[in-house]
Amino acid sequence: VCGDGTSMHSMELITDAGDTLTYTILDAEADMDGGITEGIVSNVEGGFMAGDKMAVTGLKTADGELVATRVINVTSLLGHWTSIDRNFMIEEGGTVHSEVKAETNPWTSWKILNGQLLLNRDTFDITSLSADSLYLENQKGIYTFKRQK
């Protein structure tokens, strides 16, 4: 969960075990000092605010600083999503409910693993996540969903 110490370039995370971790968020304007973080831009999908549940992958610099490489806002991911052929709800706890009864291979579970979204056995990169849209990509193509209210 994002803690109250979160700011534009720093994300405070409170783990499920109660530990507090602070990740640096690098953008394209970040100082490029030739060190381990040179050329790294933190990919943040879904934004972040205090109280949001997050999935983060990152690296640790030589001086022990944690740098986020991929951030997915799980709170933003939850909800009802639709496309031409899919209509589903991503719910807390790893459950997916399909709203299309005739769907041949409905997704029933989800999780974030190594910065990717797993829906059943299908693995996707989240290329964009916002308040009203979700773009997923895998070797078969790009999938676009809009949030259903």
mmCIF file with all atom_site columns, C-alpha atoms in Angstrom:
data_model
loop_
_atom_site.group_PDB
_atom_site.id
_atom_site.type_symbol
_atom_site.label_atom_id
_atom_site.label_alt_id
_atom_site.label_comp_id
_atom_site.label_asym_id
_atom_site.label_entity_id
_atom_site.label_seq_id
_atom_site.pdbx_PDB_ins_code
_atom_site.Cartn_x
_atom_site.Cartn_y
_atom_site.Cartn_z
_atom_site.occupancy
_atom_site.B_iso_or_equiv
_atom_site.pdbx_formal_charge
_atom_site.auth_seq_id
_atom_site.auth_comp_id
_atom_site.auth_asym_id
_atom_site.auth_atom_id
_atom_site.pdbx_PDB_model_num
ATOM 1   C CA . VAL A 1 1   ? 0.000   0.000   0.000   1.00 0.00 ? 1   VAL A CA 1
ATOM 2   C CA . CYS A 1 2   ? 1.256   3.497   -0.807  1.00 0.00 ? 2   CYS A CA 1
ATOM 3   C CA . GLY A 1 3   ? 2.118   5.323   2.400   1.00 0.00 ? 3   GLY A CA 1
ATOM 4   C CA . ASP A 1 4   ? 1.624   8.969   3.367   1.00 0.00 ? 4   ASP A CA 1
ATOM 5   C CA . GLY A 1 5   ? 5.311   9.671   2.598   1.00 0.00 ? 5   GLY A CA 1
ATOM 6   C CA . THR A 1 6   ? 4.692   9.247   -1.150  1.00 0.00 ? 6   THR A CA 1
ATOM 7   C CA . SER A 1 7   ? 5.578   12.194  -3.383  1.00 0.00 ? 7   SER A CA 1
ATOM 8   C CA . MET A 1 8   ? 6.235   12.854  -7.086  1.00 0.00 ? 8   MET A CA 1
ATOM 9   C CA . HIS A 1 9   ? 9.632   11.122  -7.207  1.00 0.00 ? 9   HIS A CA 1
ATOM 10  C CA . SER A 1 10  ? 9.456   8.933   -4.110  1.00 0.00 ? 10  SER A CA 1
ATOM 11  C CA . MET A 1 11  ? 7.058   6.107   -3.333  1.00 0.00 ? 11  MET A CA 1
ATOM 12  C CA . GLU A 1 12  ? 6.686   4.916   0.240   1.00 0.00 ? 12  GLU A CA 1
ATOM 13  C CA . LEU A 1 13  ? 5.308   1.375   0.347   1.00 0.00 ? 13  LEU A CA 1
ATOM 14  C CA . ILE A 1 14  ? 3.980   -0.453  3.364   1.00 0.00 ? 14  ILE A CA 1
ATOM 15  C CA . THR A 1 15  ? 4.285   -4.185  2.717   1.00 0.00 ? 15  THR A CA 1
ATOM 16  C CA . ASP A 1 16  ? 1.758   -6.798  3.806   1.00 0.00 ? 16  ASP A CA 1
ATOM 17  C CA . ALA A 1 17  ? 4.238   -7.691  6.576   1.00 0.00 ? 17  ALA A CA 1
ATOM 18  C CA . GLY A 1 18  ? 4.177   -4.073  7.827   1.00 0.00 ? 18  GLY A CA 1
ATOM 19  C CA . ASP A 1 19  ? 7.674   -3.121  6.610   1.00 0.00 ? 19  ASP A CA 1
ATOM 20  C CA . THR A 1 20  ? 8.168   0.299   5.004   1.00 0.00 ? 20  THR A CA 1
ATOM 21  C CA . LEU A 1 21  ? 10.159  0.557   1.766   1.00 0.00 ? 21  LEU A CA 1
ATOM 22  C CA . THR A 1 22  ? 10.931  3.746   -0.150  1.00 0.00 ? 22  THR A CA 1
ATOM 23  C CA . TYR A 1 23  ? 11.430  3.567   -3.922  1.00 0.00 ? 23  TYR A CA 1
ATOM 24  C CA . THR A 1 24  ? 12.795  6.370   -6.069  1.00 0.00 ? 24  THR A CA 1
ATOM 25  C CA . ILE A 1 25  ? 10.699  7.093   -9.166  1.00 0.00 ? 25  ILE A CA 1
ATOM 26  C CA . LEU A 1 26  ? 12.862  8.179   -12.122 1.00 0.00 ? 26  LEU A CA 1
ATOM 27  C CA . ASP A 1 27  ? 11.446  10.064  -15.086 1.00 0.00 ? 27  ASP A CA 1
ATOM 28  C CA . ALA A 1 28  ? 13.002  11.007  -18.424 1.00 0.00 ? 28  ALA A CA 1
ATOM 29  C CA . GLU A 1 29  ? 14.289  14.249  -16.897 1.00 0.00 ? 29  GLU A CA 1
ATOM 30  C CA . ALA A 1 30  ? 16.192  12.450  -14.096 1.00 0.00 ? 30  ALA A CA 1
ATOM 31  C CA . ASP A 1 31  ? 19.902  13.129  -13.657 1.00 0.00 ? 31  ASP A CA 1
ATOM 32  C CA . MET A 1 32  ? 21.970  10.739  -15.712 1.00 0.00 ? 32  MET A CA 1
ATOM 33  C CA . ASP A 1 33  ? 25.166  10.390  -13.703 1.00 0.00 ? 33  ASP A CA 1
ATOM 34  C CA . GLY A 1 34  ? 26.634  7.358   -15.443 1.00 0.00 ? 34  GLY A CA 1
ATOM 35  C CA . GLY A 1 35  ? 25.715  5.137   -12.497 1.00 0.00 ? 35  GLY A CA 1
ATOM 36  C CA . ILE A 1 36  ? 23.468  2.112   -12.245 1.00 0.00 ? 36  ILE A CA 1
ATOM 37  C CA . THR A 1 37  ? 20.326  4.212   -12.792 1.00 0.00 ? 37  THR A CA 1
ATOM 38  C CA . GLU A 1 38  ? 21.508  5.834   -16.036 1.00 0.00 ? 38  GLU A CA 1
ATOM 39  C CA . GLY A 1 39  ? 18.935  5.283   -18.753 1.00 0.00 ? 39  GLY A CA 1
ATOM 40  C CA . ILE A 1 40  ? 16.306  3.883   -16.364 1.00 0.00 ? 40  ILE A CA 1
ATOM 41  C CA . VAL A 1 41  ? 12.854  5.432   -16.452 1.00 0.00 ? 41  VAL A CA 1
ATOM 42  C CA . SER A 1 42  ? 10.322  4.154   -13.935 1.00 0.00 ? 42  SER A CA 1
ATOM 43  C CA . ASN A 1 43  ? 7.289   2.822   -15.815 1.00 0.00 ? 43  ASN A CA 1
ATOM 44  C CA . VAL A 1 44  ? 4.251   3.764   -13.695 1.00 0.00 ? 44  VAL A CA 1
ATOM 45  C CA . GLU A 1 45  ? 0.827   2.531   -14.848 1.00 0.00 ? 45  GLU A CA 1
ATOM 46  C CA . GLY A 1 46  ? -2.327  3.751   -13.125 1.00 0.00 ? 46  GLY A CA 1
ATOM 47  C CA . GLY A 1 47  ? -0.657  6.542   -11.143 1.00 0.00 ? 47  GLY A CA 1
ATOM 48  C CA . PHE A 1 48  ? -0.137  6.402   -7.398  1.00 0.00 ? 48  PHE A CA 1
ATOM 49  C CA . MET A 1 49  ? -1.713  7.985   -4.358  1.00 0.00 ? 49  MET A CA 1
ATOM 50  C CA . ALA A 1 50  ? -1.488  7.293   -0.643  1.00 0.00 ? 50  ALA A CA 1
ATOM 51  C CA . GLY A 1 51  ? -3.689  4.313   0.209   1.00 0.00 ? 51  GLY A CA 1
ATOM 52  C CA . ASP A 1 52  ? -3.503  2.651   -3.219  1.00 0.00 ? 52  ASP A CA 1
ATOM 53  C CA . LYS A 1 53  ? -2.381  -0.968  -3.431  1.00 0.00 ? 53  LYS A CA 1
ATOM 54  C CA . MET A 1 54  ? 0.693   -1.271  -5.659  1.00 0.00 ? 54  MET A CA 1
ATOM 55  C CA . ALA A 1 55  ? 2.800   -3.936  -7.384  1.00 0.00 ? 55  ALA A CA 1
ATOM 56  C CA . VAL A 1 56  ? 6.427   -2.823  -7.792  1.00 0.00 ? 56  VAL A CA 1
ATOM 57  C CA . THR A 1 57  ? 9.533   -4.280  -9.401  1.00 0.00 ? 57  THR A CA 1
ATOM 58  C CA . GLY A 1 58  ? 12.822  -2.509  -9.013  1.00 0.00 ? 58  GLY A CA 1
ATOM 59  C CA . LEU A 1 59  ? 16.516  -2.664  -8.407  1.00 0.00 ? 59  LEU A CA 1
ATOM 60  C CA . LYS A 1 60  ? 18.883  -1.737  -5.621  1.00 0.00 ? 60  LYS A CA 1
ATOM 61  C CA . THR A 1 61  ? 21.790  0.602   -6.351  1.00 0.00 ? 61  THR A CA 1
ATOM 62  C CA . ALA A 1 62  ? 25.292  0.057   -4.966  1.00 0.00 ? 62  ALA A CA 1
ATOM 63  C CA . ASP A 1 63  ? 24.525  2.489   -2.131  1.00 0.00 ? 63  ASP A CA 1
ATOM 64  C CA . GLY A 1 64  ? 21.331  0.602   -1.202  1.00 0.00 ? 64  GLY A CA 1
ATOM 65  C CA . GLU A 1 65  ? 18.798  2.960   -2.803  1.00 0.00 ? 65  GLU A CA 1
ATOM 66  C CA . LEU A 1 66  ? 15.684  1.228   -4.191  1.00 0.00 ? 66  LEU A CA 1
ATOM 67  C CA . VAL A 1 67  ? 14.697  2.379   -7.685  1.00 0.00 ? 67  VAL A CA 1
ATOM 68  C CA . ALA A 1 68  ? 11.328  1.388   -9.149  1.00 0.00 ? 68  ALA A CA 1
ATOM 69  C CA . THR A 1 69  ? 11.524  0.041   -12.694 1.00 0.00 ? 69  THR A CA 1
ATOM 70  C CA . ARG A 1 70  ? 7.863   -0.996  -13.040 1.00 0.00 ? 70  ARG A CA 1
ATOM 71  C CA . VAL A 1 71  ? 4.902   0.166   -10.935 1.00 0.00 ? 71  VAL A CA 1
ATOM 72  C CA . ILE A 1 72  ? 1.326   -1.060  -11.419 1.00 0.00 ? 72  ILE A CA 1
ATOM 73  C CA . ASN A 1 73  ? -1.485  0.487   -9.425  1.00 0.00 ? 73  ASN A CA 1
ATOM 74  C CA . VAL A 1 74  ? -3.558  -2.551  -8.451  1.00 0.00 ? 74  VAL A CA 1
ATOM 75  C CA . THR A 1 75  ? -6.315  -0.311  -7.065  1.00 0.00 ? 75  THR A CA 1
ATOM 76  C CA . SER A 1 76  ? -6.693  1.239   -10.561 1.00 0.00 ? 76  SER A CA 1
ATOM 77  C CA . LEU A 1 77  ? -6.625  -2.210  -12.191 1.00 0.00 ? 77  LEU A CA 1
ATOM 78  C CA . LEU A 1 78  ? -9.576  -3.515  -10.168 1.00 0.00 ? 78  LEU A CA 1
ATOM 79  C CA . GLY A 1 79  ? -12.992 -3.044  -11.727 1.00 0.00 ? 79  GLY A CA 1
ATOM 80  C CA . HIS A 1 80  ? -15.240 -3.803  -14.676 1.00 0.00 ? 80  HIS A CA 1
ATOM 81  C CA . TRP A 1 81  ? -13.571 -3.825  -18.124 1.00 0.00 ? 81  TRP A CA 1
ATOM 82  C CA . THR A 1 82  ? -15.126 -4.324  -21.581 1.00 0.00 ? 82  THR A CA 1
ATOM 83  C CA . SER A 1 83  ? -14.037 -4.739  -25.192 1.00 0.00 ? 83  SER A CA 1
ATOM 84  C CA . ILE A 1 84  ? -15.720 -6.018  -28.359 1.00 0.00 ? 84  ILE A CA 1
ATOM 85  C CA . ASP A 1 85  ? -15.510 -9.646  -27.212 1.00 0.00 ? 85  ASP A CA 1
ATOM 86  C CA . ARG A 1 86  ? -14.739 -9.470  -23.472 1.00 0.00 ? 86  ARG A CA 1
ATOM 87  C CA . ASN A 1 87  ? -16.699 -8.212  -20.478 1.00 0.00 ? 87  ASN A CA 1
ATOM 88  C CA . PHE A 1 88  ? -15.107 -9.003  -17.115 1.00 0.00 ? 88  PHE A CA 1
ATOM 89  C CA . MET A 1 89  ? -14.494 -7.801  -13.584 1.00 0.00 ? 89  MET A CA 1
ATOM 90  C CA . ILE A 1 90  ? -11.051 -7.918  -11.961 1.00 0.00 ? 90  ILE A CA 1
ATOM 91  C CA . GLU A 1 91  ? -11.686 -8.305  -8.246  1.00 0.00 ? 91  GLU A CA 1
ATOM 92  C CA . GLU A 1 92  ? -9.624  -8.128  -5.080  1.00 0.00 ? 92  GLU A CA 1
ATOM 93  C CA . GLY A 1 93  ? -8.089  -11.458 -4.122  1.00 0.00 ? 93  GLY A CA 1
ATOM 94  C CA . GLY A 1 94  ? -7.235  -12.710 -7.614  1.00 0.00 ? 94  GLY A CA 1
ATOM 95  C CA . THR A 1 95  ? -10.712 -13.443 -8.966  1.00 0.00 ? 95  THR A CA 1
ATOM 96  C CA . VAL A 1 96  ? -12.017 -12.520 -12.418 1.00 0.00 ? 96  VAL A CA 1
ATOM 97  C CA . HIS A 1 97  ? -15.709 -12.798 -13.263 1.00 0.00 ? 97  HIS A CA 1
ATOM 98  C CA . SER A 1 98  ? -16.788 -12.913 -16.897 1.00 0.00 ? 98  SER A CA 1
ATOM 99  C CA . GLU A 1 99  ? -20.052 -11.199 -17.791 1.00 0.00 ? 99  GLU A CA 1
ATOM 100 C CA . VAL A 1 100 ? -20.299 -12.961 -21.191 1.00 0.00 ? 100 VAL A CA 1
ATOM 101 C CA . LYS A 1 101 ? -21.927 -16.359 -20.695 1.00 0.00 ? 101 LYS A CA 1
ATOM 102 C CA . ALA A 1 102 ? -21.073 -17.606 -24.215 1.00 0.00 ? 102 ALA A CA 1
ATOM 103 C CA . GLU A 1 103 ? -17.361 -16.849 -23.871 1.00 0.00 ? 103 GLU A CA 1
ATOM 104 C CA . THR A 1 104 ? -15.311 -19.930 -24.806 1.00 0.00 ? 104 THR A CA 1
ATOM 105 C CA . ASN A 1 105 ? -12.279 -19.274 -22.593 1.00 0.00 ? 105 ASN A CA 1
ATOM 106 C CA . PRO A 1 106 ? -13.276 -16.860 -19.806 1.00 0.00 ? 106 PRO A CA 1
ATOM 107 C CA . TRP A 1 107 ? -10.620 -15.525 -17.466 1.00 0.00 ? 107 TRP A CA 1
ATOM 108 C CA . THR A 1 108 ? -11.282 -16.633 -13.884 1.00 0.00 ? 108 THR A CA 1
ATOM 109 C CA . SER A 1 109 ? -8.113  -15.571 -12.032 1.00 0.00 ? 109 SER A CA 1
ATOM 110 C CA . TRP A 1 110 ? -5.466  -12.865 -12.103 1.00 0.00 ? 110 TRP A CA 1
ATOM 111 C CA . LYS A 1 111 ? -2.194  -11.909 -10.478 1.00 0.00 ? 111 LYS A CA 1
ATOM 112 C CA . ILE A 1 112 ? 0.755   -9.609  -11.035 1.00 0.00 ? 112 ILE A CA 1
ATOM 113 C CA . LEU A 1 113 ? 4.053   -11.460 -11.440 1.00 0.00 ? 113 LEU A CA 1
ATOM 114 C CA . ASN A 1 114 ? 7.370   -9.797  -12.304 1.00 0.00 ? 114 ASN A CA 1
ATOM 115 C CA . GLY A 1 115 ? 5.601   -6.685  -13.559 1.00 0.00 ? 115 GLY A CA 1
ATOM 116 C CA . GLN A 1 116 ? 3.203   -8.563  -15.850 1.00 0.00 ? 116 GLN A CA 1
ATOM 117 C CA . LEU A 1 117 ? -0.507  -9.325  -15.574 1.00 0.00 ? 117 LEU A CA 1
ATOM 118 C CA . LEU A 1 118 ? -1.437  -13.007 -15.636 1.00 0.00 ? 118 LEU A CA 1
ATOM 119 C CA . LEU A 1 119 ? -5.068  -13.730 -16.551 1.00 0.00 ? 119 LEU A CA 1
ATOM 120 C CA . ASN A 1 120 ? -5.447  -17.507 -16.154 1.00 0.00 ? 120 ASN A CA 1
ATOM 121 C CA . ARG A 1 121 ? -2.444  -18.730 -18.187 1.00 0.00 ? 121 ARG A CA 1
ATOM 122 C CA . ASP A 1 122 ? -2.319  -15.699 -20.482 1.00 0.00 ? 122 ASP A CA 1
ATOM 123 C CA . THR A 1 123 ? 0.567   -13.305 -19.734 1.00 0.00 ? 123 THR A CA 1
ATOM 124 C CA . PHE A 1 124 ? 0.309   -9.615  -20.658 1.00 0.00 ? 124 PHE A CA 1
ATOM 125 C CA . ASP A 1 125 ? 2.360   -6.463  -20.410 1.00 0.00 ? 125 ASP A CA 1
ATOM 126 C CA . ILE A 1 126 ? 0.228   -3.584  -19.186 1.00 0.00 ? 126 ILE A CA 1
ATOM 127 C CA . THR A 1 127 ? 1.186   -0.917  -21.725 1.00 0.00 ? 127 THR A CA 1
ATOM 128 C CA . SER A 1 128 ? -1.289  1.651   -20.379 1.00 0.00 ? 128 SER A CA 1
ATOM 129 C CA . LEU A 1 129 ? -3.650  1.852   -17.402 1.00 0.00 ? 129 LEU A CA 1
ATOM 130 C CA . SER A 1 130 ? -5.768  4.907   -16.664 1.00 0.00 ? 130 SER A CA 1
ATOM 131 C CA . ALA A 1 131 ? -9.068  5.715   -14.990 1.00 0.00 ? 131 ALA A CA 1
ATOM 132 C CA . ASP A 1 132 ? -11.040 4.712   -18.097 1.00 0.00 ? 132 ASP A CA 1
ATOM 133 C CA . SER A 1 133 ? -8.792  2.500   -20.268 1.00 0.00 ? 133 SER A CA 1
ATOM 134 C CA . LEU A 1 134 ? -6.555  -0.558  -20.108 1.00 0.00 ? 134 LEU A CA 1
ATOM 135 C CA . TYR A 1 135 ? -4.136  -1.642  -22.842 1.00 0.00 ? 135 TYR A CA 1
ATOM 136 C CA . LEU A 1 136 ? -2.634  -5.125  -22.647 1.00 0.00 ? 136 LEU A CA 1
ATOM 137 C CA . GLU A 1 137 ? -0.054  -6.617  -24.994 1.00 0.00 ? 137 GLU A CA 1
ATOM 138 C CA . ASN A 1 138 ? 1.372   -10.089 -25.548 1.00 0.00 ? 138 ASN A CA 1
ATOM 139 C CA . GLN A 1 139 ? 2.841   -12.048 -28.471 1.00 0.00 ? 139 GLN A CA 1
ATOM 140 C CA . LYS A 1 140 ? -0.645  -12.361 -30.015 1.00 0.00 ? 140 LYS A CA 1
ATOM 141 C CA . GLY A 1 141 ? -1.387  -8.645  -30.139 1.00 0.00 ? 141 GLY A CA 1
ATOM 142 C CA . ILE A 1 142 ? -2.614  -5.546  -28.335 1.00 0.00 ? 142 ILE A CA 1
ATOM 143 C CA . TYR A 1 143 ? -5.938  -5.621  -26.470 1.00 0.00 ? 143 TYR A CA 1
ATOM 144 C CA . THR A 1 144 ? -7.889  -2.496  -25.588 1.00 0.00 ? 144 THR A CA 1
ATOM 145 C CA . PHE A 1 145 ? -10.495 -2.310  -22.823 1.00 0.00 ? 145 PHE A CA 1
ATOM 146 C CA . LYS A 1 146 ? -12.615 0.508   -21.464 1.00 0.00 ? 146 LYS A CA 1
ATOM 147 C CA . ARG A 1 147 ? -13.865 0.775   -17.927 1.00 0.00 ? 147 ARG A CA 1
ATOM 148 C CA . GLN A 1 148 ? -17.551 -0.023  -17.503 1.00 0.00 ? 148 GLN A CA 1
ATOM 149 C CA . LYS A 1 149 ? -19.302 1.975   -14.813 1.00 0.00 ? 149 LYS A CA 1
#
